Coordinates of C-alpha atoms and ligand atoms in Angstrom, one line a residue:
M1 CA 125.9 175.3 109.5
R2 CA 123.4 173.1 107.7
Q3 CA 124.9 171.0 105.0
T4 CA 123.4 170.9 101.6
G5 CA 122.3 167.6 100.2
L6 CA 125.2 167.3 98.0
D7 CA 127.8 168.2 100.6
L8 CA 126.5 165.8 103.0
R9 CA 126.6 163.0 100.4
R10 CA 130.2 163.7 99.8
R11 CA 131.0 164.0 103.5
S12 CA 129.2 160.8 104.2
I13 CA 131.3 158.8 101.8
E14 CA 134.4 160.5 103.3
I15 CA 133.4 159.8 106.8
I16 CA 132.7 156.1 106.0
L17 CA 135.9 155.6 104.0
A18 CA 138.0 157.5 106.7
N19 CA 136.8 154.9 109.3
Q20 CA 137.3 151.8 107.3
T21 CA 140.3 150.0 108.7
S22 CA 143.0 148.6 106.4
S23 CA 141.5 145.1 107.1
G24 CA 138.1 146.2 105.6
A25 CA 136.2 146.7 108.8
F26 CA 134.0 149.7 109.4
I27 CA 134.3 151.1 112.9
A28 CA 130.7 151.8 114.0
S29 CA 131.5 155.0 115.6
P30 CA 135.1 156.1 116.0
T31 CA 134.5 158.5 118.9
F32 CA 131.8 156.8 121.0
S33 CA 133.1 154.8 124.0
Q34 CA 131.3 151.6 123.2
Y35 CA 131.4 151.5 119.4
G36 CA 135.0 151.0 118.4
F37 CA 134.2 147.7 116.7
C38 CA 132.8 146.6 113.3
W39 CA 129.2 145.3 113.7
V40 CA 128.1 142.7 111.1
R41 CA 124.7 144.5 110.7
D42 CA 126.1 148.0 110.4
G43 CA 128.9 146.8 108.1
A44 CA 126.6 145.0 105.7
F45 CA 124.3 148.0 105.4
I46 CA 127.2 150.3 105.0
A47 CA 128.8 148.1 102.2
H48 CA 125.4 148.2 100.4
A49 CA 125.2 151.9 100.6
L50 CA 128.8 152.1 99.2
D51 CA 127.9 149.8 96.3
L52 CA 125.0 152.1 95.5
A53 CA 127.4 155.0 95.6
E54 CA 129.8 153.3 93.2
E55 CA 132.4 152.8 95.9
H56 CA 132.6 149.1 95.1
G57 CA 136.3 148.7 96.2
A58 CA 135.5 149.6 99.8
A59 CA 132.4 147.4 99.8
A60 CA 134.6 144.5 98.4
R61 CA 137.1 145.0 101.2
F62 CA 134.4 144.7 103.8
H63 CA 133.1 141.5 102.2
D64 CA 136.7 140.1 102.4
W65 CA 137.0 141.1 106.1
M66 CA 133.7 139.4 106.8
A67 CA 134.6 136.3 104.9
E68 CA 137.8 135.9 107.0
V69 CA 135.9 136.5 110.3
V70 CA 133.6 133.7 109.3
L71 CA 136.1 131.3 107.9
A72 CA 138.3 131.6 111.0
R73 CA 135.4 130.2 112.9
R74 CA 134.3 127.5 110.5
V75 CA 134.5 124.6 112.9
G76 CA 132.6 126.4 115.7
L77 CA 129.9 127.7 113.2
A78 CA 129.4 124.2 111.8
R79 CA 128.9 123.0 115.5
A80 CA 126.4 125.8 116.0
A81 CA 124.5 124.8 112.9
E82 CA 124.5 121.2 114.2
A83 CA 123.1 122.5 117.6
G84 CA 120.4 124.4 115.8
R85 CA 119.4 121.3 113.8
R86 CA 118.9 119.5 117.1
G87 CA 116.8 122.3 118.3
D88 CA 119.4 123.8 120.6
I89 CA 120.7 127.3 120.9
P90 CA 124.5 127.2 120.5
P91 CA 126.0 128.1 123.9
V92 CA 129.4 129.4 122.7
D93 CA 130.0 128.8 119.0
Y94 CA 127.8 131.4 117.4
L95 CA 128.9 134.4 115.3
H96 CA 129.1 137.5 117.4
C97 CA 127.4 140.7 116.5
R98 CA 130.6 142.6 116.4
Y99 CA 134.4 142.1 116.0
S100 CA 137.4 144.2 116.3
A101 CA 139.3 145.4 113.2
D102 CA 141.5 142.4 113.3
A103 CA 138.6 140.1 113.5
A104 CA 138.8 139.2 117.3
E105 CA 135.8 138.9 119.7
S106 CA 135.5 141.6 122.2
A107 CA 136.4 140.7 125.8
V108 CA 133.6 142.9 127.0
V109 CA 130.4 141.2 128.0
W110 CA 127.8 142.2 125.3
P111 CA 124.6 140.7 124.0
A112 CA 126.5 139.2 121.2
F113 CA 124.1 136.5 119.9
Q114 CA 122.3 138.3 117.1
L115 CA 121.1 136.5 114.0
D116 CA 120.0 139.4 111.8
G117 CA 123.5 140.6 111.0
P118 CA 124.7 137.5 109.2
G119 CA 121.4 137.5 107.2
I120 CA 122.0 141.1 106.2
W121 CA 125.5 140.2 105.3
L122 CA 124.4 137.4 102.9
W123 CA 121.9 139.8 101.4
S124 CA 124.5 142.6 101.1
L125 CA 127.0 140.3 99.4
G126 CA 124.3 139.5 96.9
E127 CA 123.7 143.1 96.2
H128 CA 127.5 143.5 95.7
V129 CA 127.5 140.6 93.3
V130 CA 124.6 142.0 91.3
R131 CA 126.5 145.2 90.9
G132 CA 129.5 143.5 89.4
G133 CA 131.4 142.5 92.6
R134 CA 133.1 139.1 92.6
L135 CA 131.9 136.0 94.4
T136 CA 135.5 135.0 95.2
P137 CA 136.0 131.5 96.5
R138 CA 136.5 132.7 100.1
R139 CA 133.4 134.8 100.1
A140 CA 131.4 131.9 98.6
E141 CA 132.7 129.5 101.2
A142 CA 131.9 131.9 104.0
A143 CA 128.5 132.6 102.7
S144 CA 127.7 128.9 102.4
L145 CA 128.7 128.3 106.0
I146 CA 126.5 131.2 107.1
A147 CA 123.6 130.1 105.0
D148 CA 123.8 126.7 106.7
Y149 CA 124.1 128.3 110.1
L150 CA 121.1 130.6 109.5
A151 CA 118.9 127.8 107.9
A152 CA 119.5 125.8 111.1
L153 CA 118.9 128.6 113.6
W154 CA 116.4 131.0 112.1
S155 CA 113.6 130.1 114.6
C156 CA 115.9 130.5 117.7
P157 CA 115.3 133.5 120.0
S158 CA 118.2 135.9 119.8
Y159 CA 118.9 139.6 120.6
D160 CA 117.3 141.8 118.0
A161 CA 118.7 144.6 115.9
W162 CA 118.8 146.8 118.9
E163 CA 120.6 144.2 121.0
E164 CA 117.6 143.6 123.3
S165 CA 114.9 141.1 124.2
P166 CA 116.8 137.8 123.7
E167 CA 113.8 135.8 124.8
H168 CA 111.9 136.5 121.5
V169 CA 112.1 135.5 117.8
H170 CA 112.0 138.9 116.3
T171 CA 110.2 139.6 113.1
S172 CA 112.9 141.9 111.8
T173 CA 115.6 139.4 112.6
V174 CA 113.8 136.5 110.9
G175 CA 113.0 138.8 107.9
A176 CA 116.8 139.6 107.5
I177 CA 117.5 135.9 107.6
A178 CA 115.0 135.2 104.9
A179 CA 116.4 138.1 102.8
G180 CA 119.9 136.6 103.3
L181 CA 118.9 133.1 102.4
R182 CA 116.9 134.1 99.4
A183 CA 120.0 136.1 98.1
A184 CA 122.4 133.3 98.9
G185 CA 120.1 130.7 97.2
G186 CA 120.7 132.8 94.0
Y187 CA 124.4 133.3 94.0
L188 CA 125.4 130.0 95.4
A189 CA 123.3 128.2 92.6
H190 CA 126.2 126.9 90.6
G191 CA 127.6 123.5 90.0
P192 CA 127.1 120.8 92.6
S193 CA 125.4 123.2 95.0
A194 CA 122.3 123.7 92.8
Q195 CA 120.2 121.4 95.0
R196 CA 121.3 123.1 98.1
S197 CA 120.6 126.5 96.7
A198 CA 117.0 125.4 96.0
E199 CA 116.8 124.3 99.6
L200 CA 117.9 127.8 100.8
A201 CA 115.3 129.5 98.6
E202 CA 112.6 127.2 100.0
T203 CA 113.7 128.0 103.6
A204 CA 113.4 131.6 102.7
D205 CA 109.9 131.1 101.4
L206 CA 109.0 129.1 104.4
I207 CA 110.1 131.9 106.7
V208 CA 108.1 134.5 104.7
R209 CA 105.0 132.3 105.1
H210 CA 105.7 132.1 108.8
L211 CA 106.0 135.9 108.9
R212 CA 102.5 136.2 107.2
T213 CA 101.1 133.8 109.8
A214 CA 102.7 135.9 112.6
A215 CA 100.9 139.0 111.2
E216 CA 97.5 137.6 112.1
A217 CA 96.4 141.0 113.5
G218 CA 97.0 142.6 110.0
Y219 CA 100.5 144.0 110.6
L220 CA 104.0 142.7 111.2
P221 CA 104.5 142.7 115.0
K222 CA 107.7 143.3 116.8
W223 CA 107.6 139.5 117.7
P224 CA 104.8 137.1 117.3
G225 CA 102.0 138.1 119.6
S226 CA 103.4 141.5 120.3
G227 CA 101.1 144.4 120.0
A228 CA 103.9 146.7 119.2
V229 CA 105.6 147.6 115.9
D230 CA 109.3 148.4 115.5
G231 CA 111.1 150.8 113.0
S232 CA 113.4 148.0 111.9
L233 CA 110.3 146.3 110.2
L234 CA 110.6 148.9 107.5
W235 CA 113.6 147.0 106.0
L236 CA 111.4 144.0 105.2
G237 CA 109.7 146.1 102.5
Y238 CA 112.8 148.1 101.5
P239 CA 115.5 147.2 100.9
F240 CA 114.9 143.5 101.4
G241 CA 111.8 143.3 99.1
L242 CA 110.3 140.5 101.2
F243 CA 106.9 142.2 101.0
R244 CA 105.5 144.4 98.3
L245 CA 105.1 147.9 99.7
D246 CA 101.4 147.8 98.8
D247 CA 100.9 144.4 100.3
P248 CA 98.0 144.9 102.9
I249 CA 100.2 143.6 105.8
F250 CA 103.1 145.7 105.0
A251 CA 100.9 148.8 104.2
T252 CA 99.3 148.4 107.7
T253 CA 102.7 148.1 109.3
I254 CA 103.8 151.4 107.6
E255 CA 100.7 153.0 108.8
R256 CA 101.3 151.9 112.4
I257 CA 104.9 153.1 112.2
E258 CA 103.7 156.5 110.9
A259 CA 101.1 156.8 113.6
E260 CA 103.2 155.7 116.5
L261 CA 106.8 156.1 115.7
V262 CA 107.3 159.3 113.8
S263 CA 107.8 162.2 116.1
A264 CA 106.2 165.6 115.7
G265 CA 109.5 166.8 114.3
G266 CA 109.6 164.1 111.6
G267 CA 112.3 161.7 112.9
V268 CA 111.6 158.0 113.6
F269 CA 111.8 156.3 117.0
R270 CA 112.9 152.6 117.3
Y271 CA 109.8 151.5 119.3
L272 CA 107.6 153.0 121.9
G273 CA 109.3 151.5 125.0
D274 CA 112.8 152.5 124.0
T275 CA 114.9 153.9 126.8
Y276 CA 118.4 153.8 125.3
Y277 CA 119.6 157.3 125.7
G278 CA 116.0 158.1 126.4
G279 CA 114.8 156.7 123.1
G280 CA 115.4 159.5 120.7
E281 CA 114.7 159.8 116.9
W282 CA 117.1 157.6 114.9
V283 CA 118.7 159.0 111.7
L284 CA 119.0 155.6 110.1
L285 CA 115.3 154.8 110.7
T286 CA 114.2 158.1 109.4
A287 CA 116.2 157.3 106.2
A288 CA 114.6 153.9 106.1
L289 CA 111.1 155.4 106.2
G290 CA 112.2 157.9 103.4
S291 CA 113.5 155.0 101.4
V292 CA 110.2 153.1 101.7
Y293 CA 108.4 156.3 100.5
A294 CA 110.9 156.8 97.6
A295 CA 110.5 153.1 96.6
R296 CA 106.7 153.1 96.9
G297 CA 106.1 156.2 94.8
A298 CA 102.3 156.6 95.8
P299 CA 100.9 160.1 95.6
G300 CA 102.6 162.4 98.1
D301 CA 105.4 159.9 98.7
S302 CA 108.2 161.7 97.0
Q303 CA 107.5 164.9 99.1
K304 CA 107.5 162.7 102.3
A305 CA 110.8 161.2 101.2
V306 CA 112.3 164.6 100.7
R307 CA 111.1 165.7 104.2
C308 CA 112.9 162.6 105.7
L309 CA 116.0 163.6 103.9
E310 CA 115.8 167.2 105.0
W311 CA 115.2 166.1 108.5
I312 CA 118.4 164.1 108.4
E313 CA 120.5 167.0 106.9
A314 CA 119.2 169.2 109.6
Q315 CA 120.8 166.8 112.2
A316 CA 124.4 167.1 110.7
D317 CA 126.8 169.2 112.7
A318 CA 129.1 171.8 111.3
E319 CA 131.5 169.1 110.2
G320 CA 128.8 167.1 108.5
L321 CA 128.8 164.3 111.1
L322 CA 125.5 162.6 111.7
P323 CA 124.4 161.1 115.0
E324 CA 122.9 157.8 115.9
Q325 CA 120.0 159.5 117.5
V326 CA 118.6 162.9 118.5
A327 CA 117.4 163.3 122.1
E328 CA 115.4 166.5 121.7
R329 CA 112.0 164.7 121.6
A330 CA 113.1 161.5 123.3
L331 CA 110.3 159.1 124.4
H332 CA 111.7 158.7 127.8
P333 CA 113.9 161.6 128.5
E334 CA 114.3 160.7 132.2
W335 CA 116.8 158.0 131.0
T336 CA 119.0 160.2 128.8
H337 CA 121.2 161.4 131.7
D338 CA 122.0 158.0 133.1
W339 CA 123.2 156.8 129.7
V340 CA 125.3 160.0 129.2
R341 CA 126.8 159.6 132.7
S342 CA 127.8 155.9 132.0
W343 CA 128.9 156.1 128.4
G344 CA 129.2 159.7 127.4
P345 CA 127.2 161.6 124.7
S346 CA 125.5 159.2 122.3
A347 CA 127.4 158.3 119.1
R348 CA 128.3 160.9 116.5
P349 CA 129.3 160.2 113.8
L350 CA 127.6 156.9 113.4
L351 CA 128.7 155.4 110.1
W352 CA 125.4 153.5 109.5
S353 CA 123.5 156.8 109.8
H354 CA 125.6 158.2 106.9
A355 CA 125.1 154.9 105.0
A356 CA 121.3 155.1 105.3
Y357 CA 121.4 158.7 104.3
L358 CA 123.4 157.8 101.2
V359 CA 120.8 155.3 100.2
L360 CA 117.9 157.7 100.5
H361 CA 119.9 160.5 98.7
G362 CA 120.7 158.2 95.9
Q363 CA 117.1 157.1 95.5
L364 CA 115.9 160.7 95.3
E365 CA 118.6 161.7 92.9
S366 CA 117.7 158.9 90.5
A367 CA 114.1 159.8 90.6
R368 CA 114.9 163.3 89.4
P369 CA 113.4 164.0 86.0
Ligands
LIG1 C1 122.3 149.5 118.1 C2 122.7 148.5 117.0 C3 123.9 148.8 116.4 C4 125.1 149.2 117.3 C5 126.3 149.8 116.6 C6 123.5 149.7 119.0 O1 123.2 150.6 120.0 O2 121.2 149.1 118.8 O3 121.6 148.4 116.1 O4 124.4 147.8 115.6 O5 124.6 150.2 118.2 O6 126.0 150.8 115.8

């Protein structure tokens, strides 16, 4: 049974809230063998979607969980920032990409050094505050620590949003850091920290200038010098607002994503070389493209945004559960079987897919006459 837009909105909120632990963490996918943790990146995007859906209490609980994750590691994170200022990559003290509900590191070896998640968290906390959420002392202290950490480490190579290619400085990661520092520069701008907050805003501006330089070929590359684009670059335009959607660099990036990463069926791939579960179409990226269209509002954009929404709705199962990705038109189907054999079927539900759907759904609802 295909869900109607309204049902899937309600189901998405239910599914997200049902999988928020009492500590405030969002379990990325409750049924997938590898995803029984809260990822910083997923959680931050989910909290933002919940704020837009007026579920401020659940968003607040996530920010509290995140603040405790950070504050429990304050000494190590300060040491990591120190290493970054010396030009080193912190060997052990970095913030991991994911934690268990009770805020512990996972014992499983994982590509844990990812710098985009904490940037997205700083940004998401800013969005929470703009919508009436409180900047409690614990949240402010944690945000301030993370802002220092990212300001020191932003130009380090790290695993990207897809937990891959640790040898590169990823455009999408660096963009997430700029969005986070810019937001934190705003909400940390009180009292004695006014000077520091100006410095955070300057670092964010410096990063955006750096991104423009890296776009020497006229589009935002997956990493400097790469000939490829990546679906995660969409976030730099919307929701982060680092580039105007009609900025020539961003417009060319969208054109390349449309030409190379949108499947014949309408779903969006992560990048052309993707082999994870064969490299299927991702729900959360299809939502991100729809969100860019909805925010841009050029002629034909609202129809394109609706097509993205409908494609997502068609991927929901009878219980309204959305997957991470859809393998039907996978880029490298010869890989799908190996992944299924190792880890079981790919994730469904994925909370972040539901969150991205909610954002697009909300944009289209508010654009109704
Ligand atoms: C994705 C990450 C995501 C994680 C949990 C990974 O496969 O590449 O972006 O954070 O799953 O959803």
